mmCIF file of C-alpha atoms in Angstrom:
data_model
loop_
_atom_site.group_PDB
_atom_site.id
_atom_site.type_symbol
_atom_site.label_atom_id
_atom_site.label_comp_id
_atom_site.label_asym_id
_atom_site.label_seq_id
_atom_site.Cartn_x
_atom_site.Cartn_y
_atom_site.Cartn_z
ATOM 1 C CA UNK A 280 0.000 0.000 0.000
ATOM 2 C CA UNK A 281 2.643 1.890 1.056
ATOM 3 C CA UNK A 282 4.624 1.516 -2.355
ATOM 4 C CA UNK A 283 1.707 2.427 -4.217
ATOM 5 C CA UNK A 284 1.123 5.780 -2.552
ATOM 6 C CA UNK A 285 5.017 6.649 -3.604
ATOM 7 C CA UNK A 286 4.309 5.619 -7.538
ATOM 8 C CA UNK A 287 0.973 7.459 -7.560
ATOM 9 C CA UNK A 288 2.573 11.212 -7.963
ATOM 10 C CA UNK A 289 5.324 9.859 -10.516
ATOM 11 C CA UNK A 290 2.282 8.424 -12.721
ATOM 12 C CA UNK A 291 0.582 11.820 -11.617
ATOM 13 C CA UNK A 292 2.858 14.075 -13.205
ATOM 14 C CA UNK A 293 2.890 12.983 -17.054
ATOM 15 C CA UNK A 294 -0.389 14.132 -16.539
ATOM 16 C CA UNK A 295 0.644 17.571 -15.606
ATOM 17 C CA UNK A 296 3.800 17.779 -18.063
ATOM 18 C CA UNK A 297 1.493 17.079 -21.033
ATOM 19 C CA UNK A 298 -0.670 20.211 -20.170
ATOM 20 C CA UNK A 299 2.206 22.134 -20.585
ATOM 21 C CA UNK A 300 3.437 20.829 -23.240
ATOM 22 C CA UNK A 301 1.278 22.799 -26.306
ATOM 23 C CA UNK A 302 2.838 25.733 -24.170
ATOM 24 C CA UNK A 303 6.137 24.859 -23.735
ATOM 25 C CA UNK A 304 6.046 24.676 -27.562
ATOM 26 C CA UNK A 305 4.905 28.112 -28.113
ATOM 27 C CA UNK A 306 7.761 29.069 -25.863
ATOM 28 C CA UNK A 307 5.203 30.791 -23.378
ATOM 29 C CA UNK A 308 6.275 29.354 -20.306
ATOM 30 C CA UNK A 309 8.744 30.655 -17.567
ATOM 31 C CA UNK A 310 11.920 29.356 -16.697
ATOM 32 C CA UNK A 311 10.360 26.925 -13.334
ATOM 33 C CA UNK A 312 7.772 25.452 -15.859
ATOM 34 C CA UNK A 313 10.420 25.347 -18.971
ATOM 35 C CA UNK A 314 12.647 23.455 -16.821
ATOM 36 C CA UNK A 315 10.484 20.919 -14.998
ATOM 37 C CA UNK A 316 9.168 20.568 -19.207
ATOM 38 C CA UNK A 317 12.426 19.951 -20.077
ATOM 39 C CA UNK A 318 13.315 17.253 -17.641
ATOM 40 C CA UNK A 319 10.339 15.606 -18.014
ATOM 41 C CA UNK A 320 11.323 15.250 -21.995
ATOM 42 C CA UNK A 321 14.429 13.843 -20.706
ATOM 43 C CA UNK A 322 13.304 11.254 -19.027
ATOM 44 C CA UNK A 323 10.107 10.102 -20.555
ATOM 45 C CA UNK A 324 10.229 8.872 -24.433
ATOM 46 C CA UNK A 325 6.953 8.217 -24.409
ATOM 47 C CA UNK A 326 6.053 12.762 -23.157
ATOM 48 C CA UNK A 327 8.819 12.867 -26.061
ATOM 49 C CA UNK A 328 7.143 11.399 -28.650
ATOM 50 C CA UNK A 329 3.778 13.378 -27.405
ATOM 51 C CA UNK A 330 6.119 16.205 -27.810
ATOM 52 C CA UNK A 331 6.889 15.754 -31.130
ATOM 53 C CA UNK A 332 3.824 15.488 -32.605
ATOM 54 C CA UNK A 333 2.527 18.504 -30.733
ATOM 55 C CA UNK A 334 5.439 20.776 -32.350
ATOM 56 C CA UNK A 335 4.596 19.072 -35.681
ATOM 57 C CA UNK A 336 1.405 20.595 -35.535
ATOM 58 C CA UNK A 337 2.587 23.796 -33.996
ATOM 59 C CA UNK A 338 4.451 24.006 -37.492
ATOM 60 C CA UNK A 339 1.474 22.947 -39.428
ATOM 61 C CA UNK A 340 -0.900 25.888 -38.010
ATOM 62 C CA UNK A 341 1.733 28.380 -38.512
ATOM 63 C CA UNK A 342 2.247 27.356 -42.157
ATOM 64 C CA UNK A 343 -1.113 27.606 -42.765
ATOM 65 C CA UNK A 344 -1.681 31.073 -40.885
ATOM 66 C CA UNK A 345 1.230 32.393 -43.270
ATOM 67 C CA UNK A 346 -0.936 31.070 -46.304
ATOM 68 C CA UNK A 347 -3.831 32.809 -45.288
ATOM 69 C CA UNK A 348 -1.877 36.059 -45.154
ATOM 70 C CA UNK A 349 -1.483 35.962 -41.131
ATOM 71 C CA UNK A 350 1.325 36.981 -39.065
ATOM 72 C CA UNK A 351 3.593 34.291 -37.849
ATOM 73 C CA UNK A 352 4.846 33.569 -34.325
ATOM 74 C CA UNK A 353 8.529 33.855 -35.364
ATOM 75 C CA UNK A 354 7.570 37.854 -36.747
ATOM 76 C CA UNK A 355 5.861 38.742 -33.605
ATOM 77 C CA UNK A 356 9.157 36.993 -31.815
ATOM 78 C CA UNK A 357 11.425 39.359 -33.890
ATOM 79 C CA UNK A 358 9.134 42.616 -33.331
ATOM 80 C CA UNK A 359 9.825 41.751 -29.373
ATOM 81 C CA UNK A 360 13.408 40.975 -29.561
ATOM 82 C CA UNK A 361 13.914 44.376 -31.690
ATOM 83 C CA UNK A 362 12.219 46.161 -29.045
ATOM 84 C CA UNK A 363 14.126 45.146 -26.295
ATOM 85 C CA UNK A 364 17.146 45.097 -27.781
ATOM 86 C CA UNK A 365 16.266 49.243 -28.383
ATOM 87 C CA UNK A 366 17.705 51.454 -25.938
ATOM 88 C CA UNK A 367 15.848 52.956 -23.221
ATOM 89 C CA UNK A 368 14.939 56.960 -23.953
ATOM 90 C CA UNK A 369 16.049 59.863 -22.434
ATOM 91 C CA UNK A 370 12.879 61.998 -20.806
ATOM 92 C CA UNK A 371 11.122 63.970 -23.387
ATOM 93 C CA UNK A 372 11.518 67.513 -21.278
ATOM 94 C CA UNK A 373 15.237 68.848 -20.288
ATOM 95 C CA UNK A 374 16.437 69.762 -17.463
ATOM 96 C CA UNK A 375 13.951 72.351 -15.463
ATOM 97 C CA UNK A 376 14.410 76.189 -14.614
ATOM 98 C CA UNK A 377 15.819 75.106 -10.869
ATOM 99 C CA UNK A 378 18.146 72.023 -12.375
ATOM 100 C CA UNK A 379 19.987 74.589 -14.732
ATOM 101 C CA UNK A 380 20.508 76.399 -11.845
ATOM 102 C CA UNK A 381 21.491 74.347 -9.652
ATOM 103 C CA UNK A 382 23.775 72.997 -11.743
ATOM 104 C CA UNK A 383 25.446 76.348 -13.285
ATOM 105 C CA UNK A 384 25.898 76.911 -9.671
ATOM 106 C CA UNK A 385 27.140 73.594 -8.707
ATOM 107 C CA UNK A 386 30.145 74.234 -11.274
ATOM 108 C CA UNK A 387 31.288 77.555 -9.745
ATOM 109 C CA UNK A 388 34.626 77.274 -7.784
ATOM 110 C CA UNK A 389 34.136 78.273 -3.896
ATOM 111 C CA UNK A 390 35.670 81.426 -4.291
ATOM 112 C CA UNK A 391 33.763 82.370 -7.563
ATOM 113 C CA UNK A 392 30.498 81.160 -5.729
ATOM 114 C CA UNK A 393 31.403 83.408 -2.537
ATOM 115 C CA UNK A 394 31.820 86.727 -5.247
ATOM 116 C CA UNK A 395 28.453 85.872 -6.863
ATOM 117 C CA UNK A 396 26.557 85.713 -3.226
ATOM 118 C CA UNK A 397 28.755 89.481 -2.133
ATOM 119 C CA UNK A 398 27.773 90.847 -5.977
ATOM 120 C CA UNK A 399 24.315 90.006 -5.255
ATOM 121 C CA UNK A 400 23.853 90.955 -1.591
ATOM 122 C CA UNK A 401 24.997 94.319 -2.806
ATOM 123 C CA UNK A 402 22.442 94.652 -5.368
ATOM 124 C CA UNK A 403 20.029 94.418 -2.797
ATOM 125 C CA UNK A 404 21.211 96.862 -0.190
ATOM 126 C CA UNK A 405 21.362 98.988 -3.296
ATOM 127 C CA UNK A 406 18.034 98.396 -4.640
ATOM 128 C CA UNK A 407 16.712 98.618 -1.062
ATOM 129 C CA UNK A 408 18.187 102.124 -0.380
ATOM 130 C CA UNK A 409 16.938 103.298 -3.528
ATOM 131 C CA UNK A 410 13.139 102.705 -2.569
ATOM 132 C CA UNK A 411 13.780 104.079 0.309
ATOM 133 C CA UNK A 412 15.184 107.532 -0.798
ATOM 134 C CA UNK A 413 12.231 107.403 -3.231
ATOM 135 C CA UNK A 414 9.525 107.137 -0.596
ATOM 136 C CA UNK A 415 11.367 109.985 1.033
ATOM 137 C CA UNK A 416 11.532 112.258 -1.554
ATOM 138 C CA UNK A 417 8.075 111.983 -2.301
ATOM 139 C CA UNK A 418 6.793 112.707 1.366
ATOM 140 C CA UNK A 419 2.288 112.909 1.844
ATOM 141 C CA UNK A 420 3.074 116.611 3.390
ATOM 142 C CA UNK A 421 4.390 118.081 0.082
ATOM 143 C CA UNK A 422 2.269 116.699 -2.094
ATOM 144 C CA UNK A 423 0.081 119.649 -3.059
ATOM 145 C CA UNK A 424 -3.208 119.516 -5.144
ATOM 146 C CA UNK A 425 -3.908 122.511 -7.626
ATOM 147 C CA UNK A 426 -7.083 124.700 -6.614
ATOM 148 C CA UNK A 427 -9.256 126.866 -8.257
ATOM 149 C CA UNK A 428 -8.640 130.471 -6.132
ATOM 150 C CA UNK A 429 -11.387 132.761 -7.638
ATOM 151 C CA UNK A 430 -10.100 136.715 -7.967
ATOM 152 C CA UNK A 431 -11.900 139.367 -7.111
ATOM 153 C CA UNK A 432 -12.574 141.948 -10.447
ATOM 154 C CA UNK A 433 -11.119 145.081 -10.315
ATOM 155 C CA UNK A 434 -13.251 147.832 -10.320
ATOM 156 C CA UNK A 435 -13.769 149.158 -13.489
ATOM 157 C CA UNK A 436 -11.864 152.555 -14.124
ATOM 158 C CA UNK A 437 -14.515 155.930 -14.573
ATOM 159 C CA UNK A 438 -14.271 156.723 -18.304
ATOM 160 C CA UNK A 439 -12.465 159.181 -19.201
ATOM 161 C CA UNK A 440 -14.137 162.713 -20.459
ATOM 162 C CA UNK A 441 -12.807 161.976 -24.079
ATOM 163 C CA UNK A 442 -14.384 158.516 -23.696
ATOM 164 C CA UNK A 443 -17.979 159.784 -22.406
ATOM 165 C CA UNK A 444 -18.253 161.824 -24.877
ATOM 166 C CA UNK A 445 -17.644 159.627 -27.840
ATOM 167 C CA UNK A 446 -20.377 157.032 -26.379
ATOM 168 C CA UNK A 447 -22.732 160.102 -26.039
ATOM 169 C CA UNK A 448 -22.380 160.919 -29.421
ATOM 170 C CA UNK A 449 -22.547 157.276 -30.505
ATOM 171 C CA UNK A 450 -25.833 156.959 -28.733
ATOM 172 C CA UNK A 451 -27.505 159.991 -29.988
ATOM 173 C CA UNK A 452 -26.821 158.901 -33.560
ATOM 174 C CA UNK A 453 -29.909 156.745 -35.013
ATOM 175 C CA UNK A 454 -29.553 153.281 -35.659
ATOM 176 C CA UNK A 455 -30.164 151.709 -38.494
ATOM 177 C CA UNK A 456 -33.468 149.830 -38.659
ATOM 178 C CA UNK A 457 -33.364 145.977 -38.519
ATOM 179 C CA UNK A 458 -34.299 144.792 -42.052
ATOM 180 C CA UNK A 459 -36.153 141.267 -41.673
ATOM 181 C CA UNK A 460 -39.008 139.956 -43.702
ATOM 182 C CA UNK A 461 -41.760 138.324 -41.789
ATOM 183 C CA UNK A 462 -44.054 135.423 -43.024
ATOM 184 C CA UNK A 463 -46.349 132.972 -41.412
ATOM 185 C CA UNK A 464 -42.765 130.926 -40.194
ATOM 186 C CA UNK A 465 -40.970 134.143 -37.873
ATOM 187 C CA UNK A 466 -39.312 137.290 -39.567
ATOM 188 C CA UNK A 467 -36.226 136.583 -41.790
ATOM 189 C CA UNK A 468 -33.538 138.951 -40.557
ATOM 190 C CA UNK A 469 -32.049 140.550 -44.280
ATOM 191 C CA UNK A 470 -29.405 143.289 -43.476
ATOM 192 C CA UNK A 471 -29.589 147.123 -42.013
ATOM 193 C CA UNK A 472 -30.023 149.811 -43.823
ATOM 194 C CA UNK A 473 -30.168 153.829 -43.526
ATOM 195 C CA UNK A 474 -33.856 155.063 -44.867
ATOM 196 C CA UNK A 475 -33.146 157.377 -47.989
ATOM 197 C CA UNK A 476 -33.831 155.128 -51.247
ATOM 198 C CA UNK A 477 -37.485 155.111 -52.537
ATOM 199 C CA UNK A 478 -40.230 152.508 -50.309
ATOM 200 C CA UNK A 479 -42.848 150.783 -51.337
ATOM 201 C CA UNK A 480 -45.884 149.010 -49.625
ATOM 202 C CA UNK A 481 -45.799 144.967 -50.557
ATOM 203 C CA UNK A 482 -47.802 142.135 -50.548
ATOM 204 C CA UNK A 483 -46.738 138.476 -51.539
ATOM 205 C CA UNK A 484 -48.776 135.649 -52.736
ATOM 206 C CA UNK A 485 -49.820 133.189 -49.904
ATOM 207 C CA UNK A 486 -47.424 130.647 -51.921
ATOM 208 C CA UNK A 487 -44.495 132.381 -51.880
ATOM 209 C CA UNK A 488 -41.618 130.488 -50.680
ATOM 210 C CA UNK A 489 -38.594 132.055 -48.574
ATOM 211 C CA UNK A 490 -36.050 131.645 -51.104
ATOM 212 C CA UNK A 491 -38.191 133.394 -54.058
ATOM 213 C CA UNK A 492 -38.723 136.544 -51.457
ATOM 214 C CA UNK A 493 -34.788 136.601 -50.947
ATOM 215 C CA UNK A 494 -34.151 136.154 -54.373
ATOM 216 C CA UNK A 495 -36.677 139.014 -55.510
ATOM 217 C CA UNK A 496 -35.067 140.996 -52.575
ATOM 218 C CA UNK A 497 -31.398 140.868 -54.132
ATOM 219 C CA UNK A 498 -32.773 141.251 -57.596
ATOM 220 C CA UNK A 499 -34.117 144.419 -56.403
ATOM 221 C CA UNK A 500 -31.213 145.798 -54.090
ATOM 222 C CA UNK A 501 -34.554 145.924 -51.374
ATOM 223 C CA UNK A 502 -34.857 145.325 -47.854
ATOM 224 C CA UNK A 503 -37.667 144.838 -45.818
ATOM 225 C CA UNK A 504 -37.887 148.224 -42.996
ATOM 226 C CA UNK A 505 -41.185 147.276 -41.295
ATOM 227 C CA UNK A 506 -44.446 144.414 -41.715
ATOM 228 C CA UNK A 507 -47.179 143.856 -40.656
ATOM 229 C CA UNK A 508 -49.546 141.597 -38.962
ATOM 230 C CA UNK A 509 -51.867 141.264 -42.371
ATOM 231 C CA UNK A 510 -48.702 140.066 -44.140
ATOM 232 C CA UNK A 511 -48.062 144.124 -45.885
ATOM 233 C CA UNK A 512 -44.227 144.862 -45.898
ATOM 234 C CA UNK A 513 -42.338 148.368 -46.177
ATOM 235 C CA UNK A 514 -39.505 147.929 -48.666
ATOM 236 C CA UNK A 515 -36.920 150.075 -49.409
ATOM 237 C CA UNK A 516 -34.609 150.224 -52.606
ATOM 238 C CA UNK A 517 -31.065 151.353 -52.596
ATOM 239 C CA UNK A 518 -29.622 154.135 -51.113
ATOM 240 C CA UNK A 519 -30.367 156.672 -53.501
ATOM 241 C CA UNK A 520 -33.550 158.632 -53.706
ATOM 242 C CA UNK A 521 -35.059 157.978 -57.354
ATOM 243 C CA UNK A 522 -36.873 160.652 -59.295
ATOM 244 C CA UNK A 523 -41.112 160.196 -59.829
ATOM 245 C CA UNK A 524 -40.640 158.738 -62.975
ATOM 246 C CA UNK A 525 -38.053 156.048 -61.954
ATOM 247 C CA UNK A 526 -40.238 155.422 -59.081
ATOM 248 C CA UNK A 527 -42.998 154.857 -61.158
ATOM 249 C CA UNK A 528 -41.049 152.334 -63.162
ATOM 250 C CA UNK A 529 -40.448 150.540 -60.220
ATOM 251 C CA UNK A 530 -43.249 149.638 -58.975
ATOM 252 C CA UNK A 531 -44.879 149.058 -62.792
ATOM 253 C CA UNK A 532 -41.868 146.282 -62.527
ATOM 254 C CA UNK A 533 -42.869 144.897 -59.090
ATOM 255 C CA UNK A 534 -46.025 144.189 -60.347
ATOM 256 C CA UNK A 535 -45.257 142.255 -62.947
ATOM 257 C CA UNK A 536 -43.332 139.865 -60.383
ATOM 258 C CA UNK A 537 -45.748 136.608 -59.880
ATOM 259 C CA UNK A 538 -44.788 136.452 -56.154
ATOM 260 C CA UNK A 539 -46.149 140.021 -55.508
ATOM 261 C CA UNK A 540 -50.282 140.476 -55.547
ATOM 262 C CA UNK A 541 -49.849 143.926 -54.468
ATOM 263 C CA UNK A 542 -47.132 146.421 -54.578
ATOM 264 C CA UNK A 543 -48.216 150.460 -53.438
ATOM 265 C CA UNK A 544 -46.014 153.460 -53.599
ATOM 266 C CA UNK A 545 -45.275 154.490 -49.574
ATOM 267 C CA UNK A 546 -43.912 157.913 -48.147
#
């Protein structure tokens, strides 16, 4: 009983070998299962044989996956090998801000390293005692803001006797009337004008228009002295005082004007 408990695992393990054999074939295995494979082969004909036949069609499948265009085993095995035979890459980035540093400084002889630390501490005391004259130069007391310091007018000088007299004069002269023609819209302002030429009394048509009144105005050397609420005007022409005759001619024209429904001699 005893001696068949200690043949049971050695008829056992064939058992186990074959199931790795397919496997072992492909070349899939690691090195504890390759080995114990391996020995097995060595000392069993019979797992050998079993073996044989297995890599036999192994071979068979990959022909036939070549035929039908697939990749074979021994290309994929080549792709991997390449791969690891590649070396390993350097790290996409460089060196950062801080290594470059760190490194320009880690090259700098003692001595050099203690002048670069004095150069810059002195930068800073300078720096520092620049702000600080700054913010004392420009103190809060001194600043001052511009203001608006109304002055008082002078009293105006009296006028002299010289001057009095010339703006007596000035206002004892008569002014010149305001020339403006008036219709339904406001008065028209035209120009001023002394009275001496020849006047006449005028009426327009109700559809006059503005700019056929000024033209009929500068056609006419007239200006418009005085109207009236009723839409009557007081015109005056030129400068000049015209004889009866011309006067008469005048107004025979200004009646024959088809703005004009009624033109009068006036005083």
């Amino acid at each position: 009983m005893m001696a068949m408990s200690k043949t049971m695992p050695e008829r056992s393990e064939p058992g186990d070998i074959e199931a790795l054999l397919p496997w072992y074939a492909a070349g899939t295995l690691d090195a504890r299962d390759s080995r114990r494979v391996a020995e097995a082969l060595d000392r069993d004909p019979e797992l050998a044989r079993q073996y044989a036949v297995i890599l036999e069609e192994y071979a068979a499948t990959i022909e036939l996956n070549e035929s039908l265009g697939a990749p074979s085993s021994r290309t994929m095995h080549k792709l991997f090998a390449a791969i690891d035979a590649e070396p390993a890459q350097a790290a996409a980035g460089g060196p950062g801000l801080g290594a470059r540093f760190a490194g320009f400084f880690a090259g700098l002889s003692p001595k050099a390293l203690a002048w670069t630390a004095s150069a810059a501490a002195l930068a800073l005391l300078l720096q520092a005692g620049l702000i600080g004259a700054m913010l004392a130069w420009h103190r809060p007391g001194e600043v001052q803001t511009a203001s608006y310091q109304p002055q008082q007018d002078a009293a105006p000088a009296p006028p002299s006797g010289a001057a009095t007299r010339e703006r007596t004069a000035e206002s004892a002269r008569p002014a010149a009337p305001m020339v403006m023609a008036e219709r339904s819209g406001g008065p028209v302002v035209r120009s001023l004008a002394p009275q001496t030429g020849p006047r006449a009394l005028v009426k327009f048509v109700p559809d006059a228009r503005a700019a056929e009144i000024s033209a009929l105005l500068d056609r006419y050397d007239a200006v418009v002295t005085e109207s009236s609420r009723g839409g009557v005007f007081r015109l005056q022409f030129g400068n000049r005082a015209l004889s009866k005759q011309a006067q008469d001619d005048l107004i025979g024209r200004l009646q024959k004007e088809p703005i004009i429904s009624v033109v009068l001699s006036a005083p």
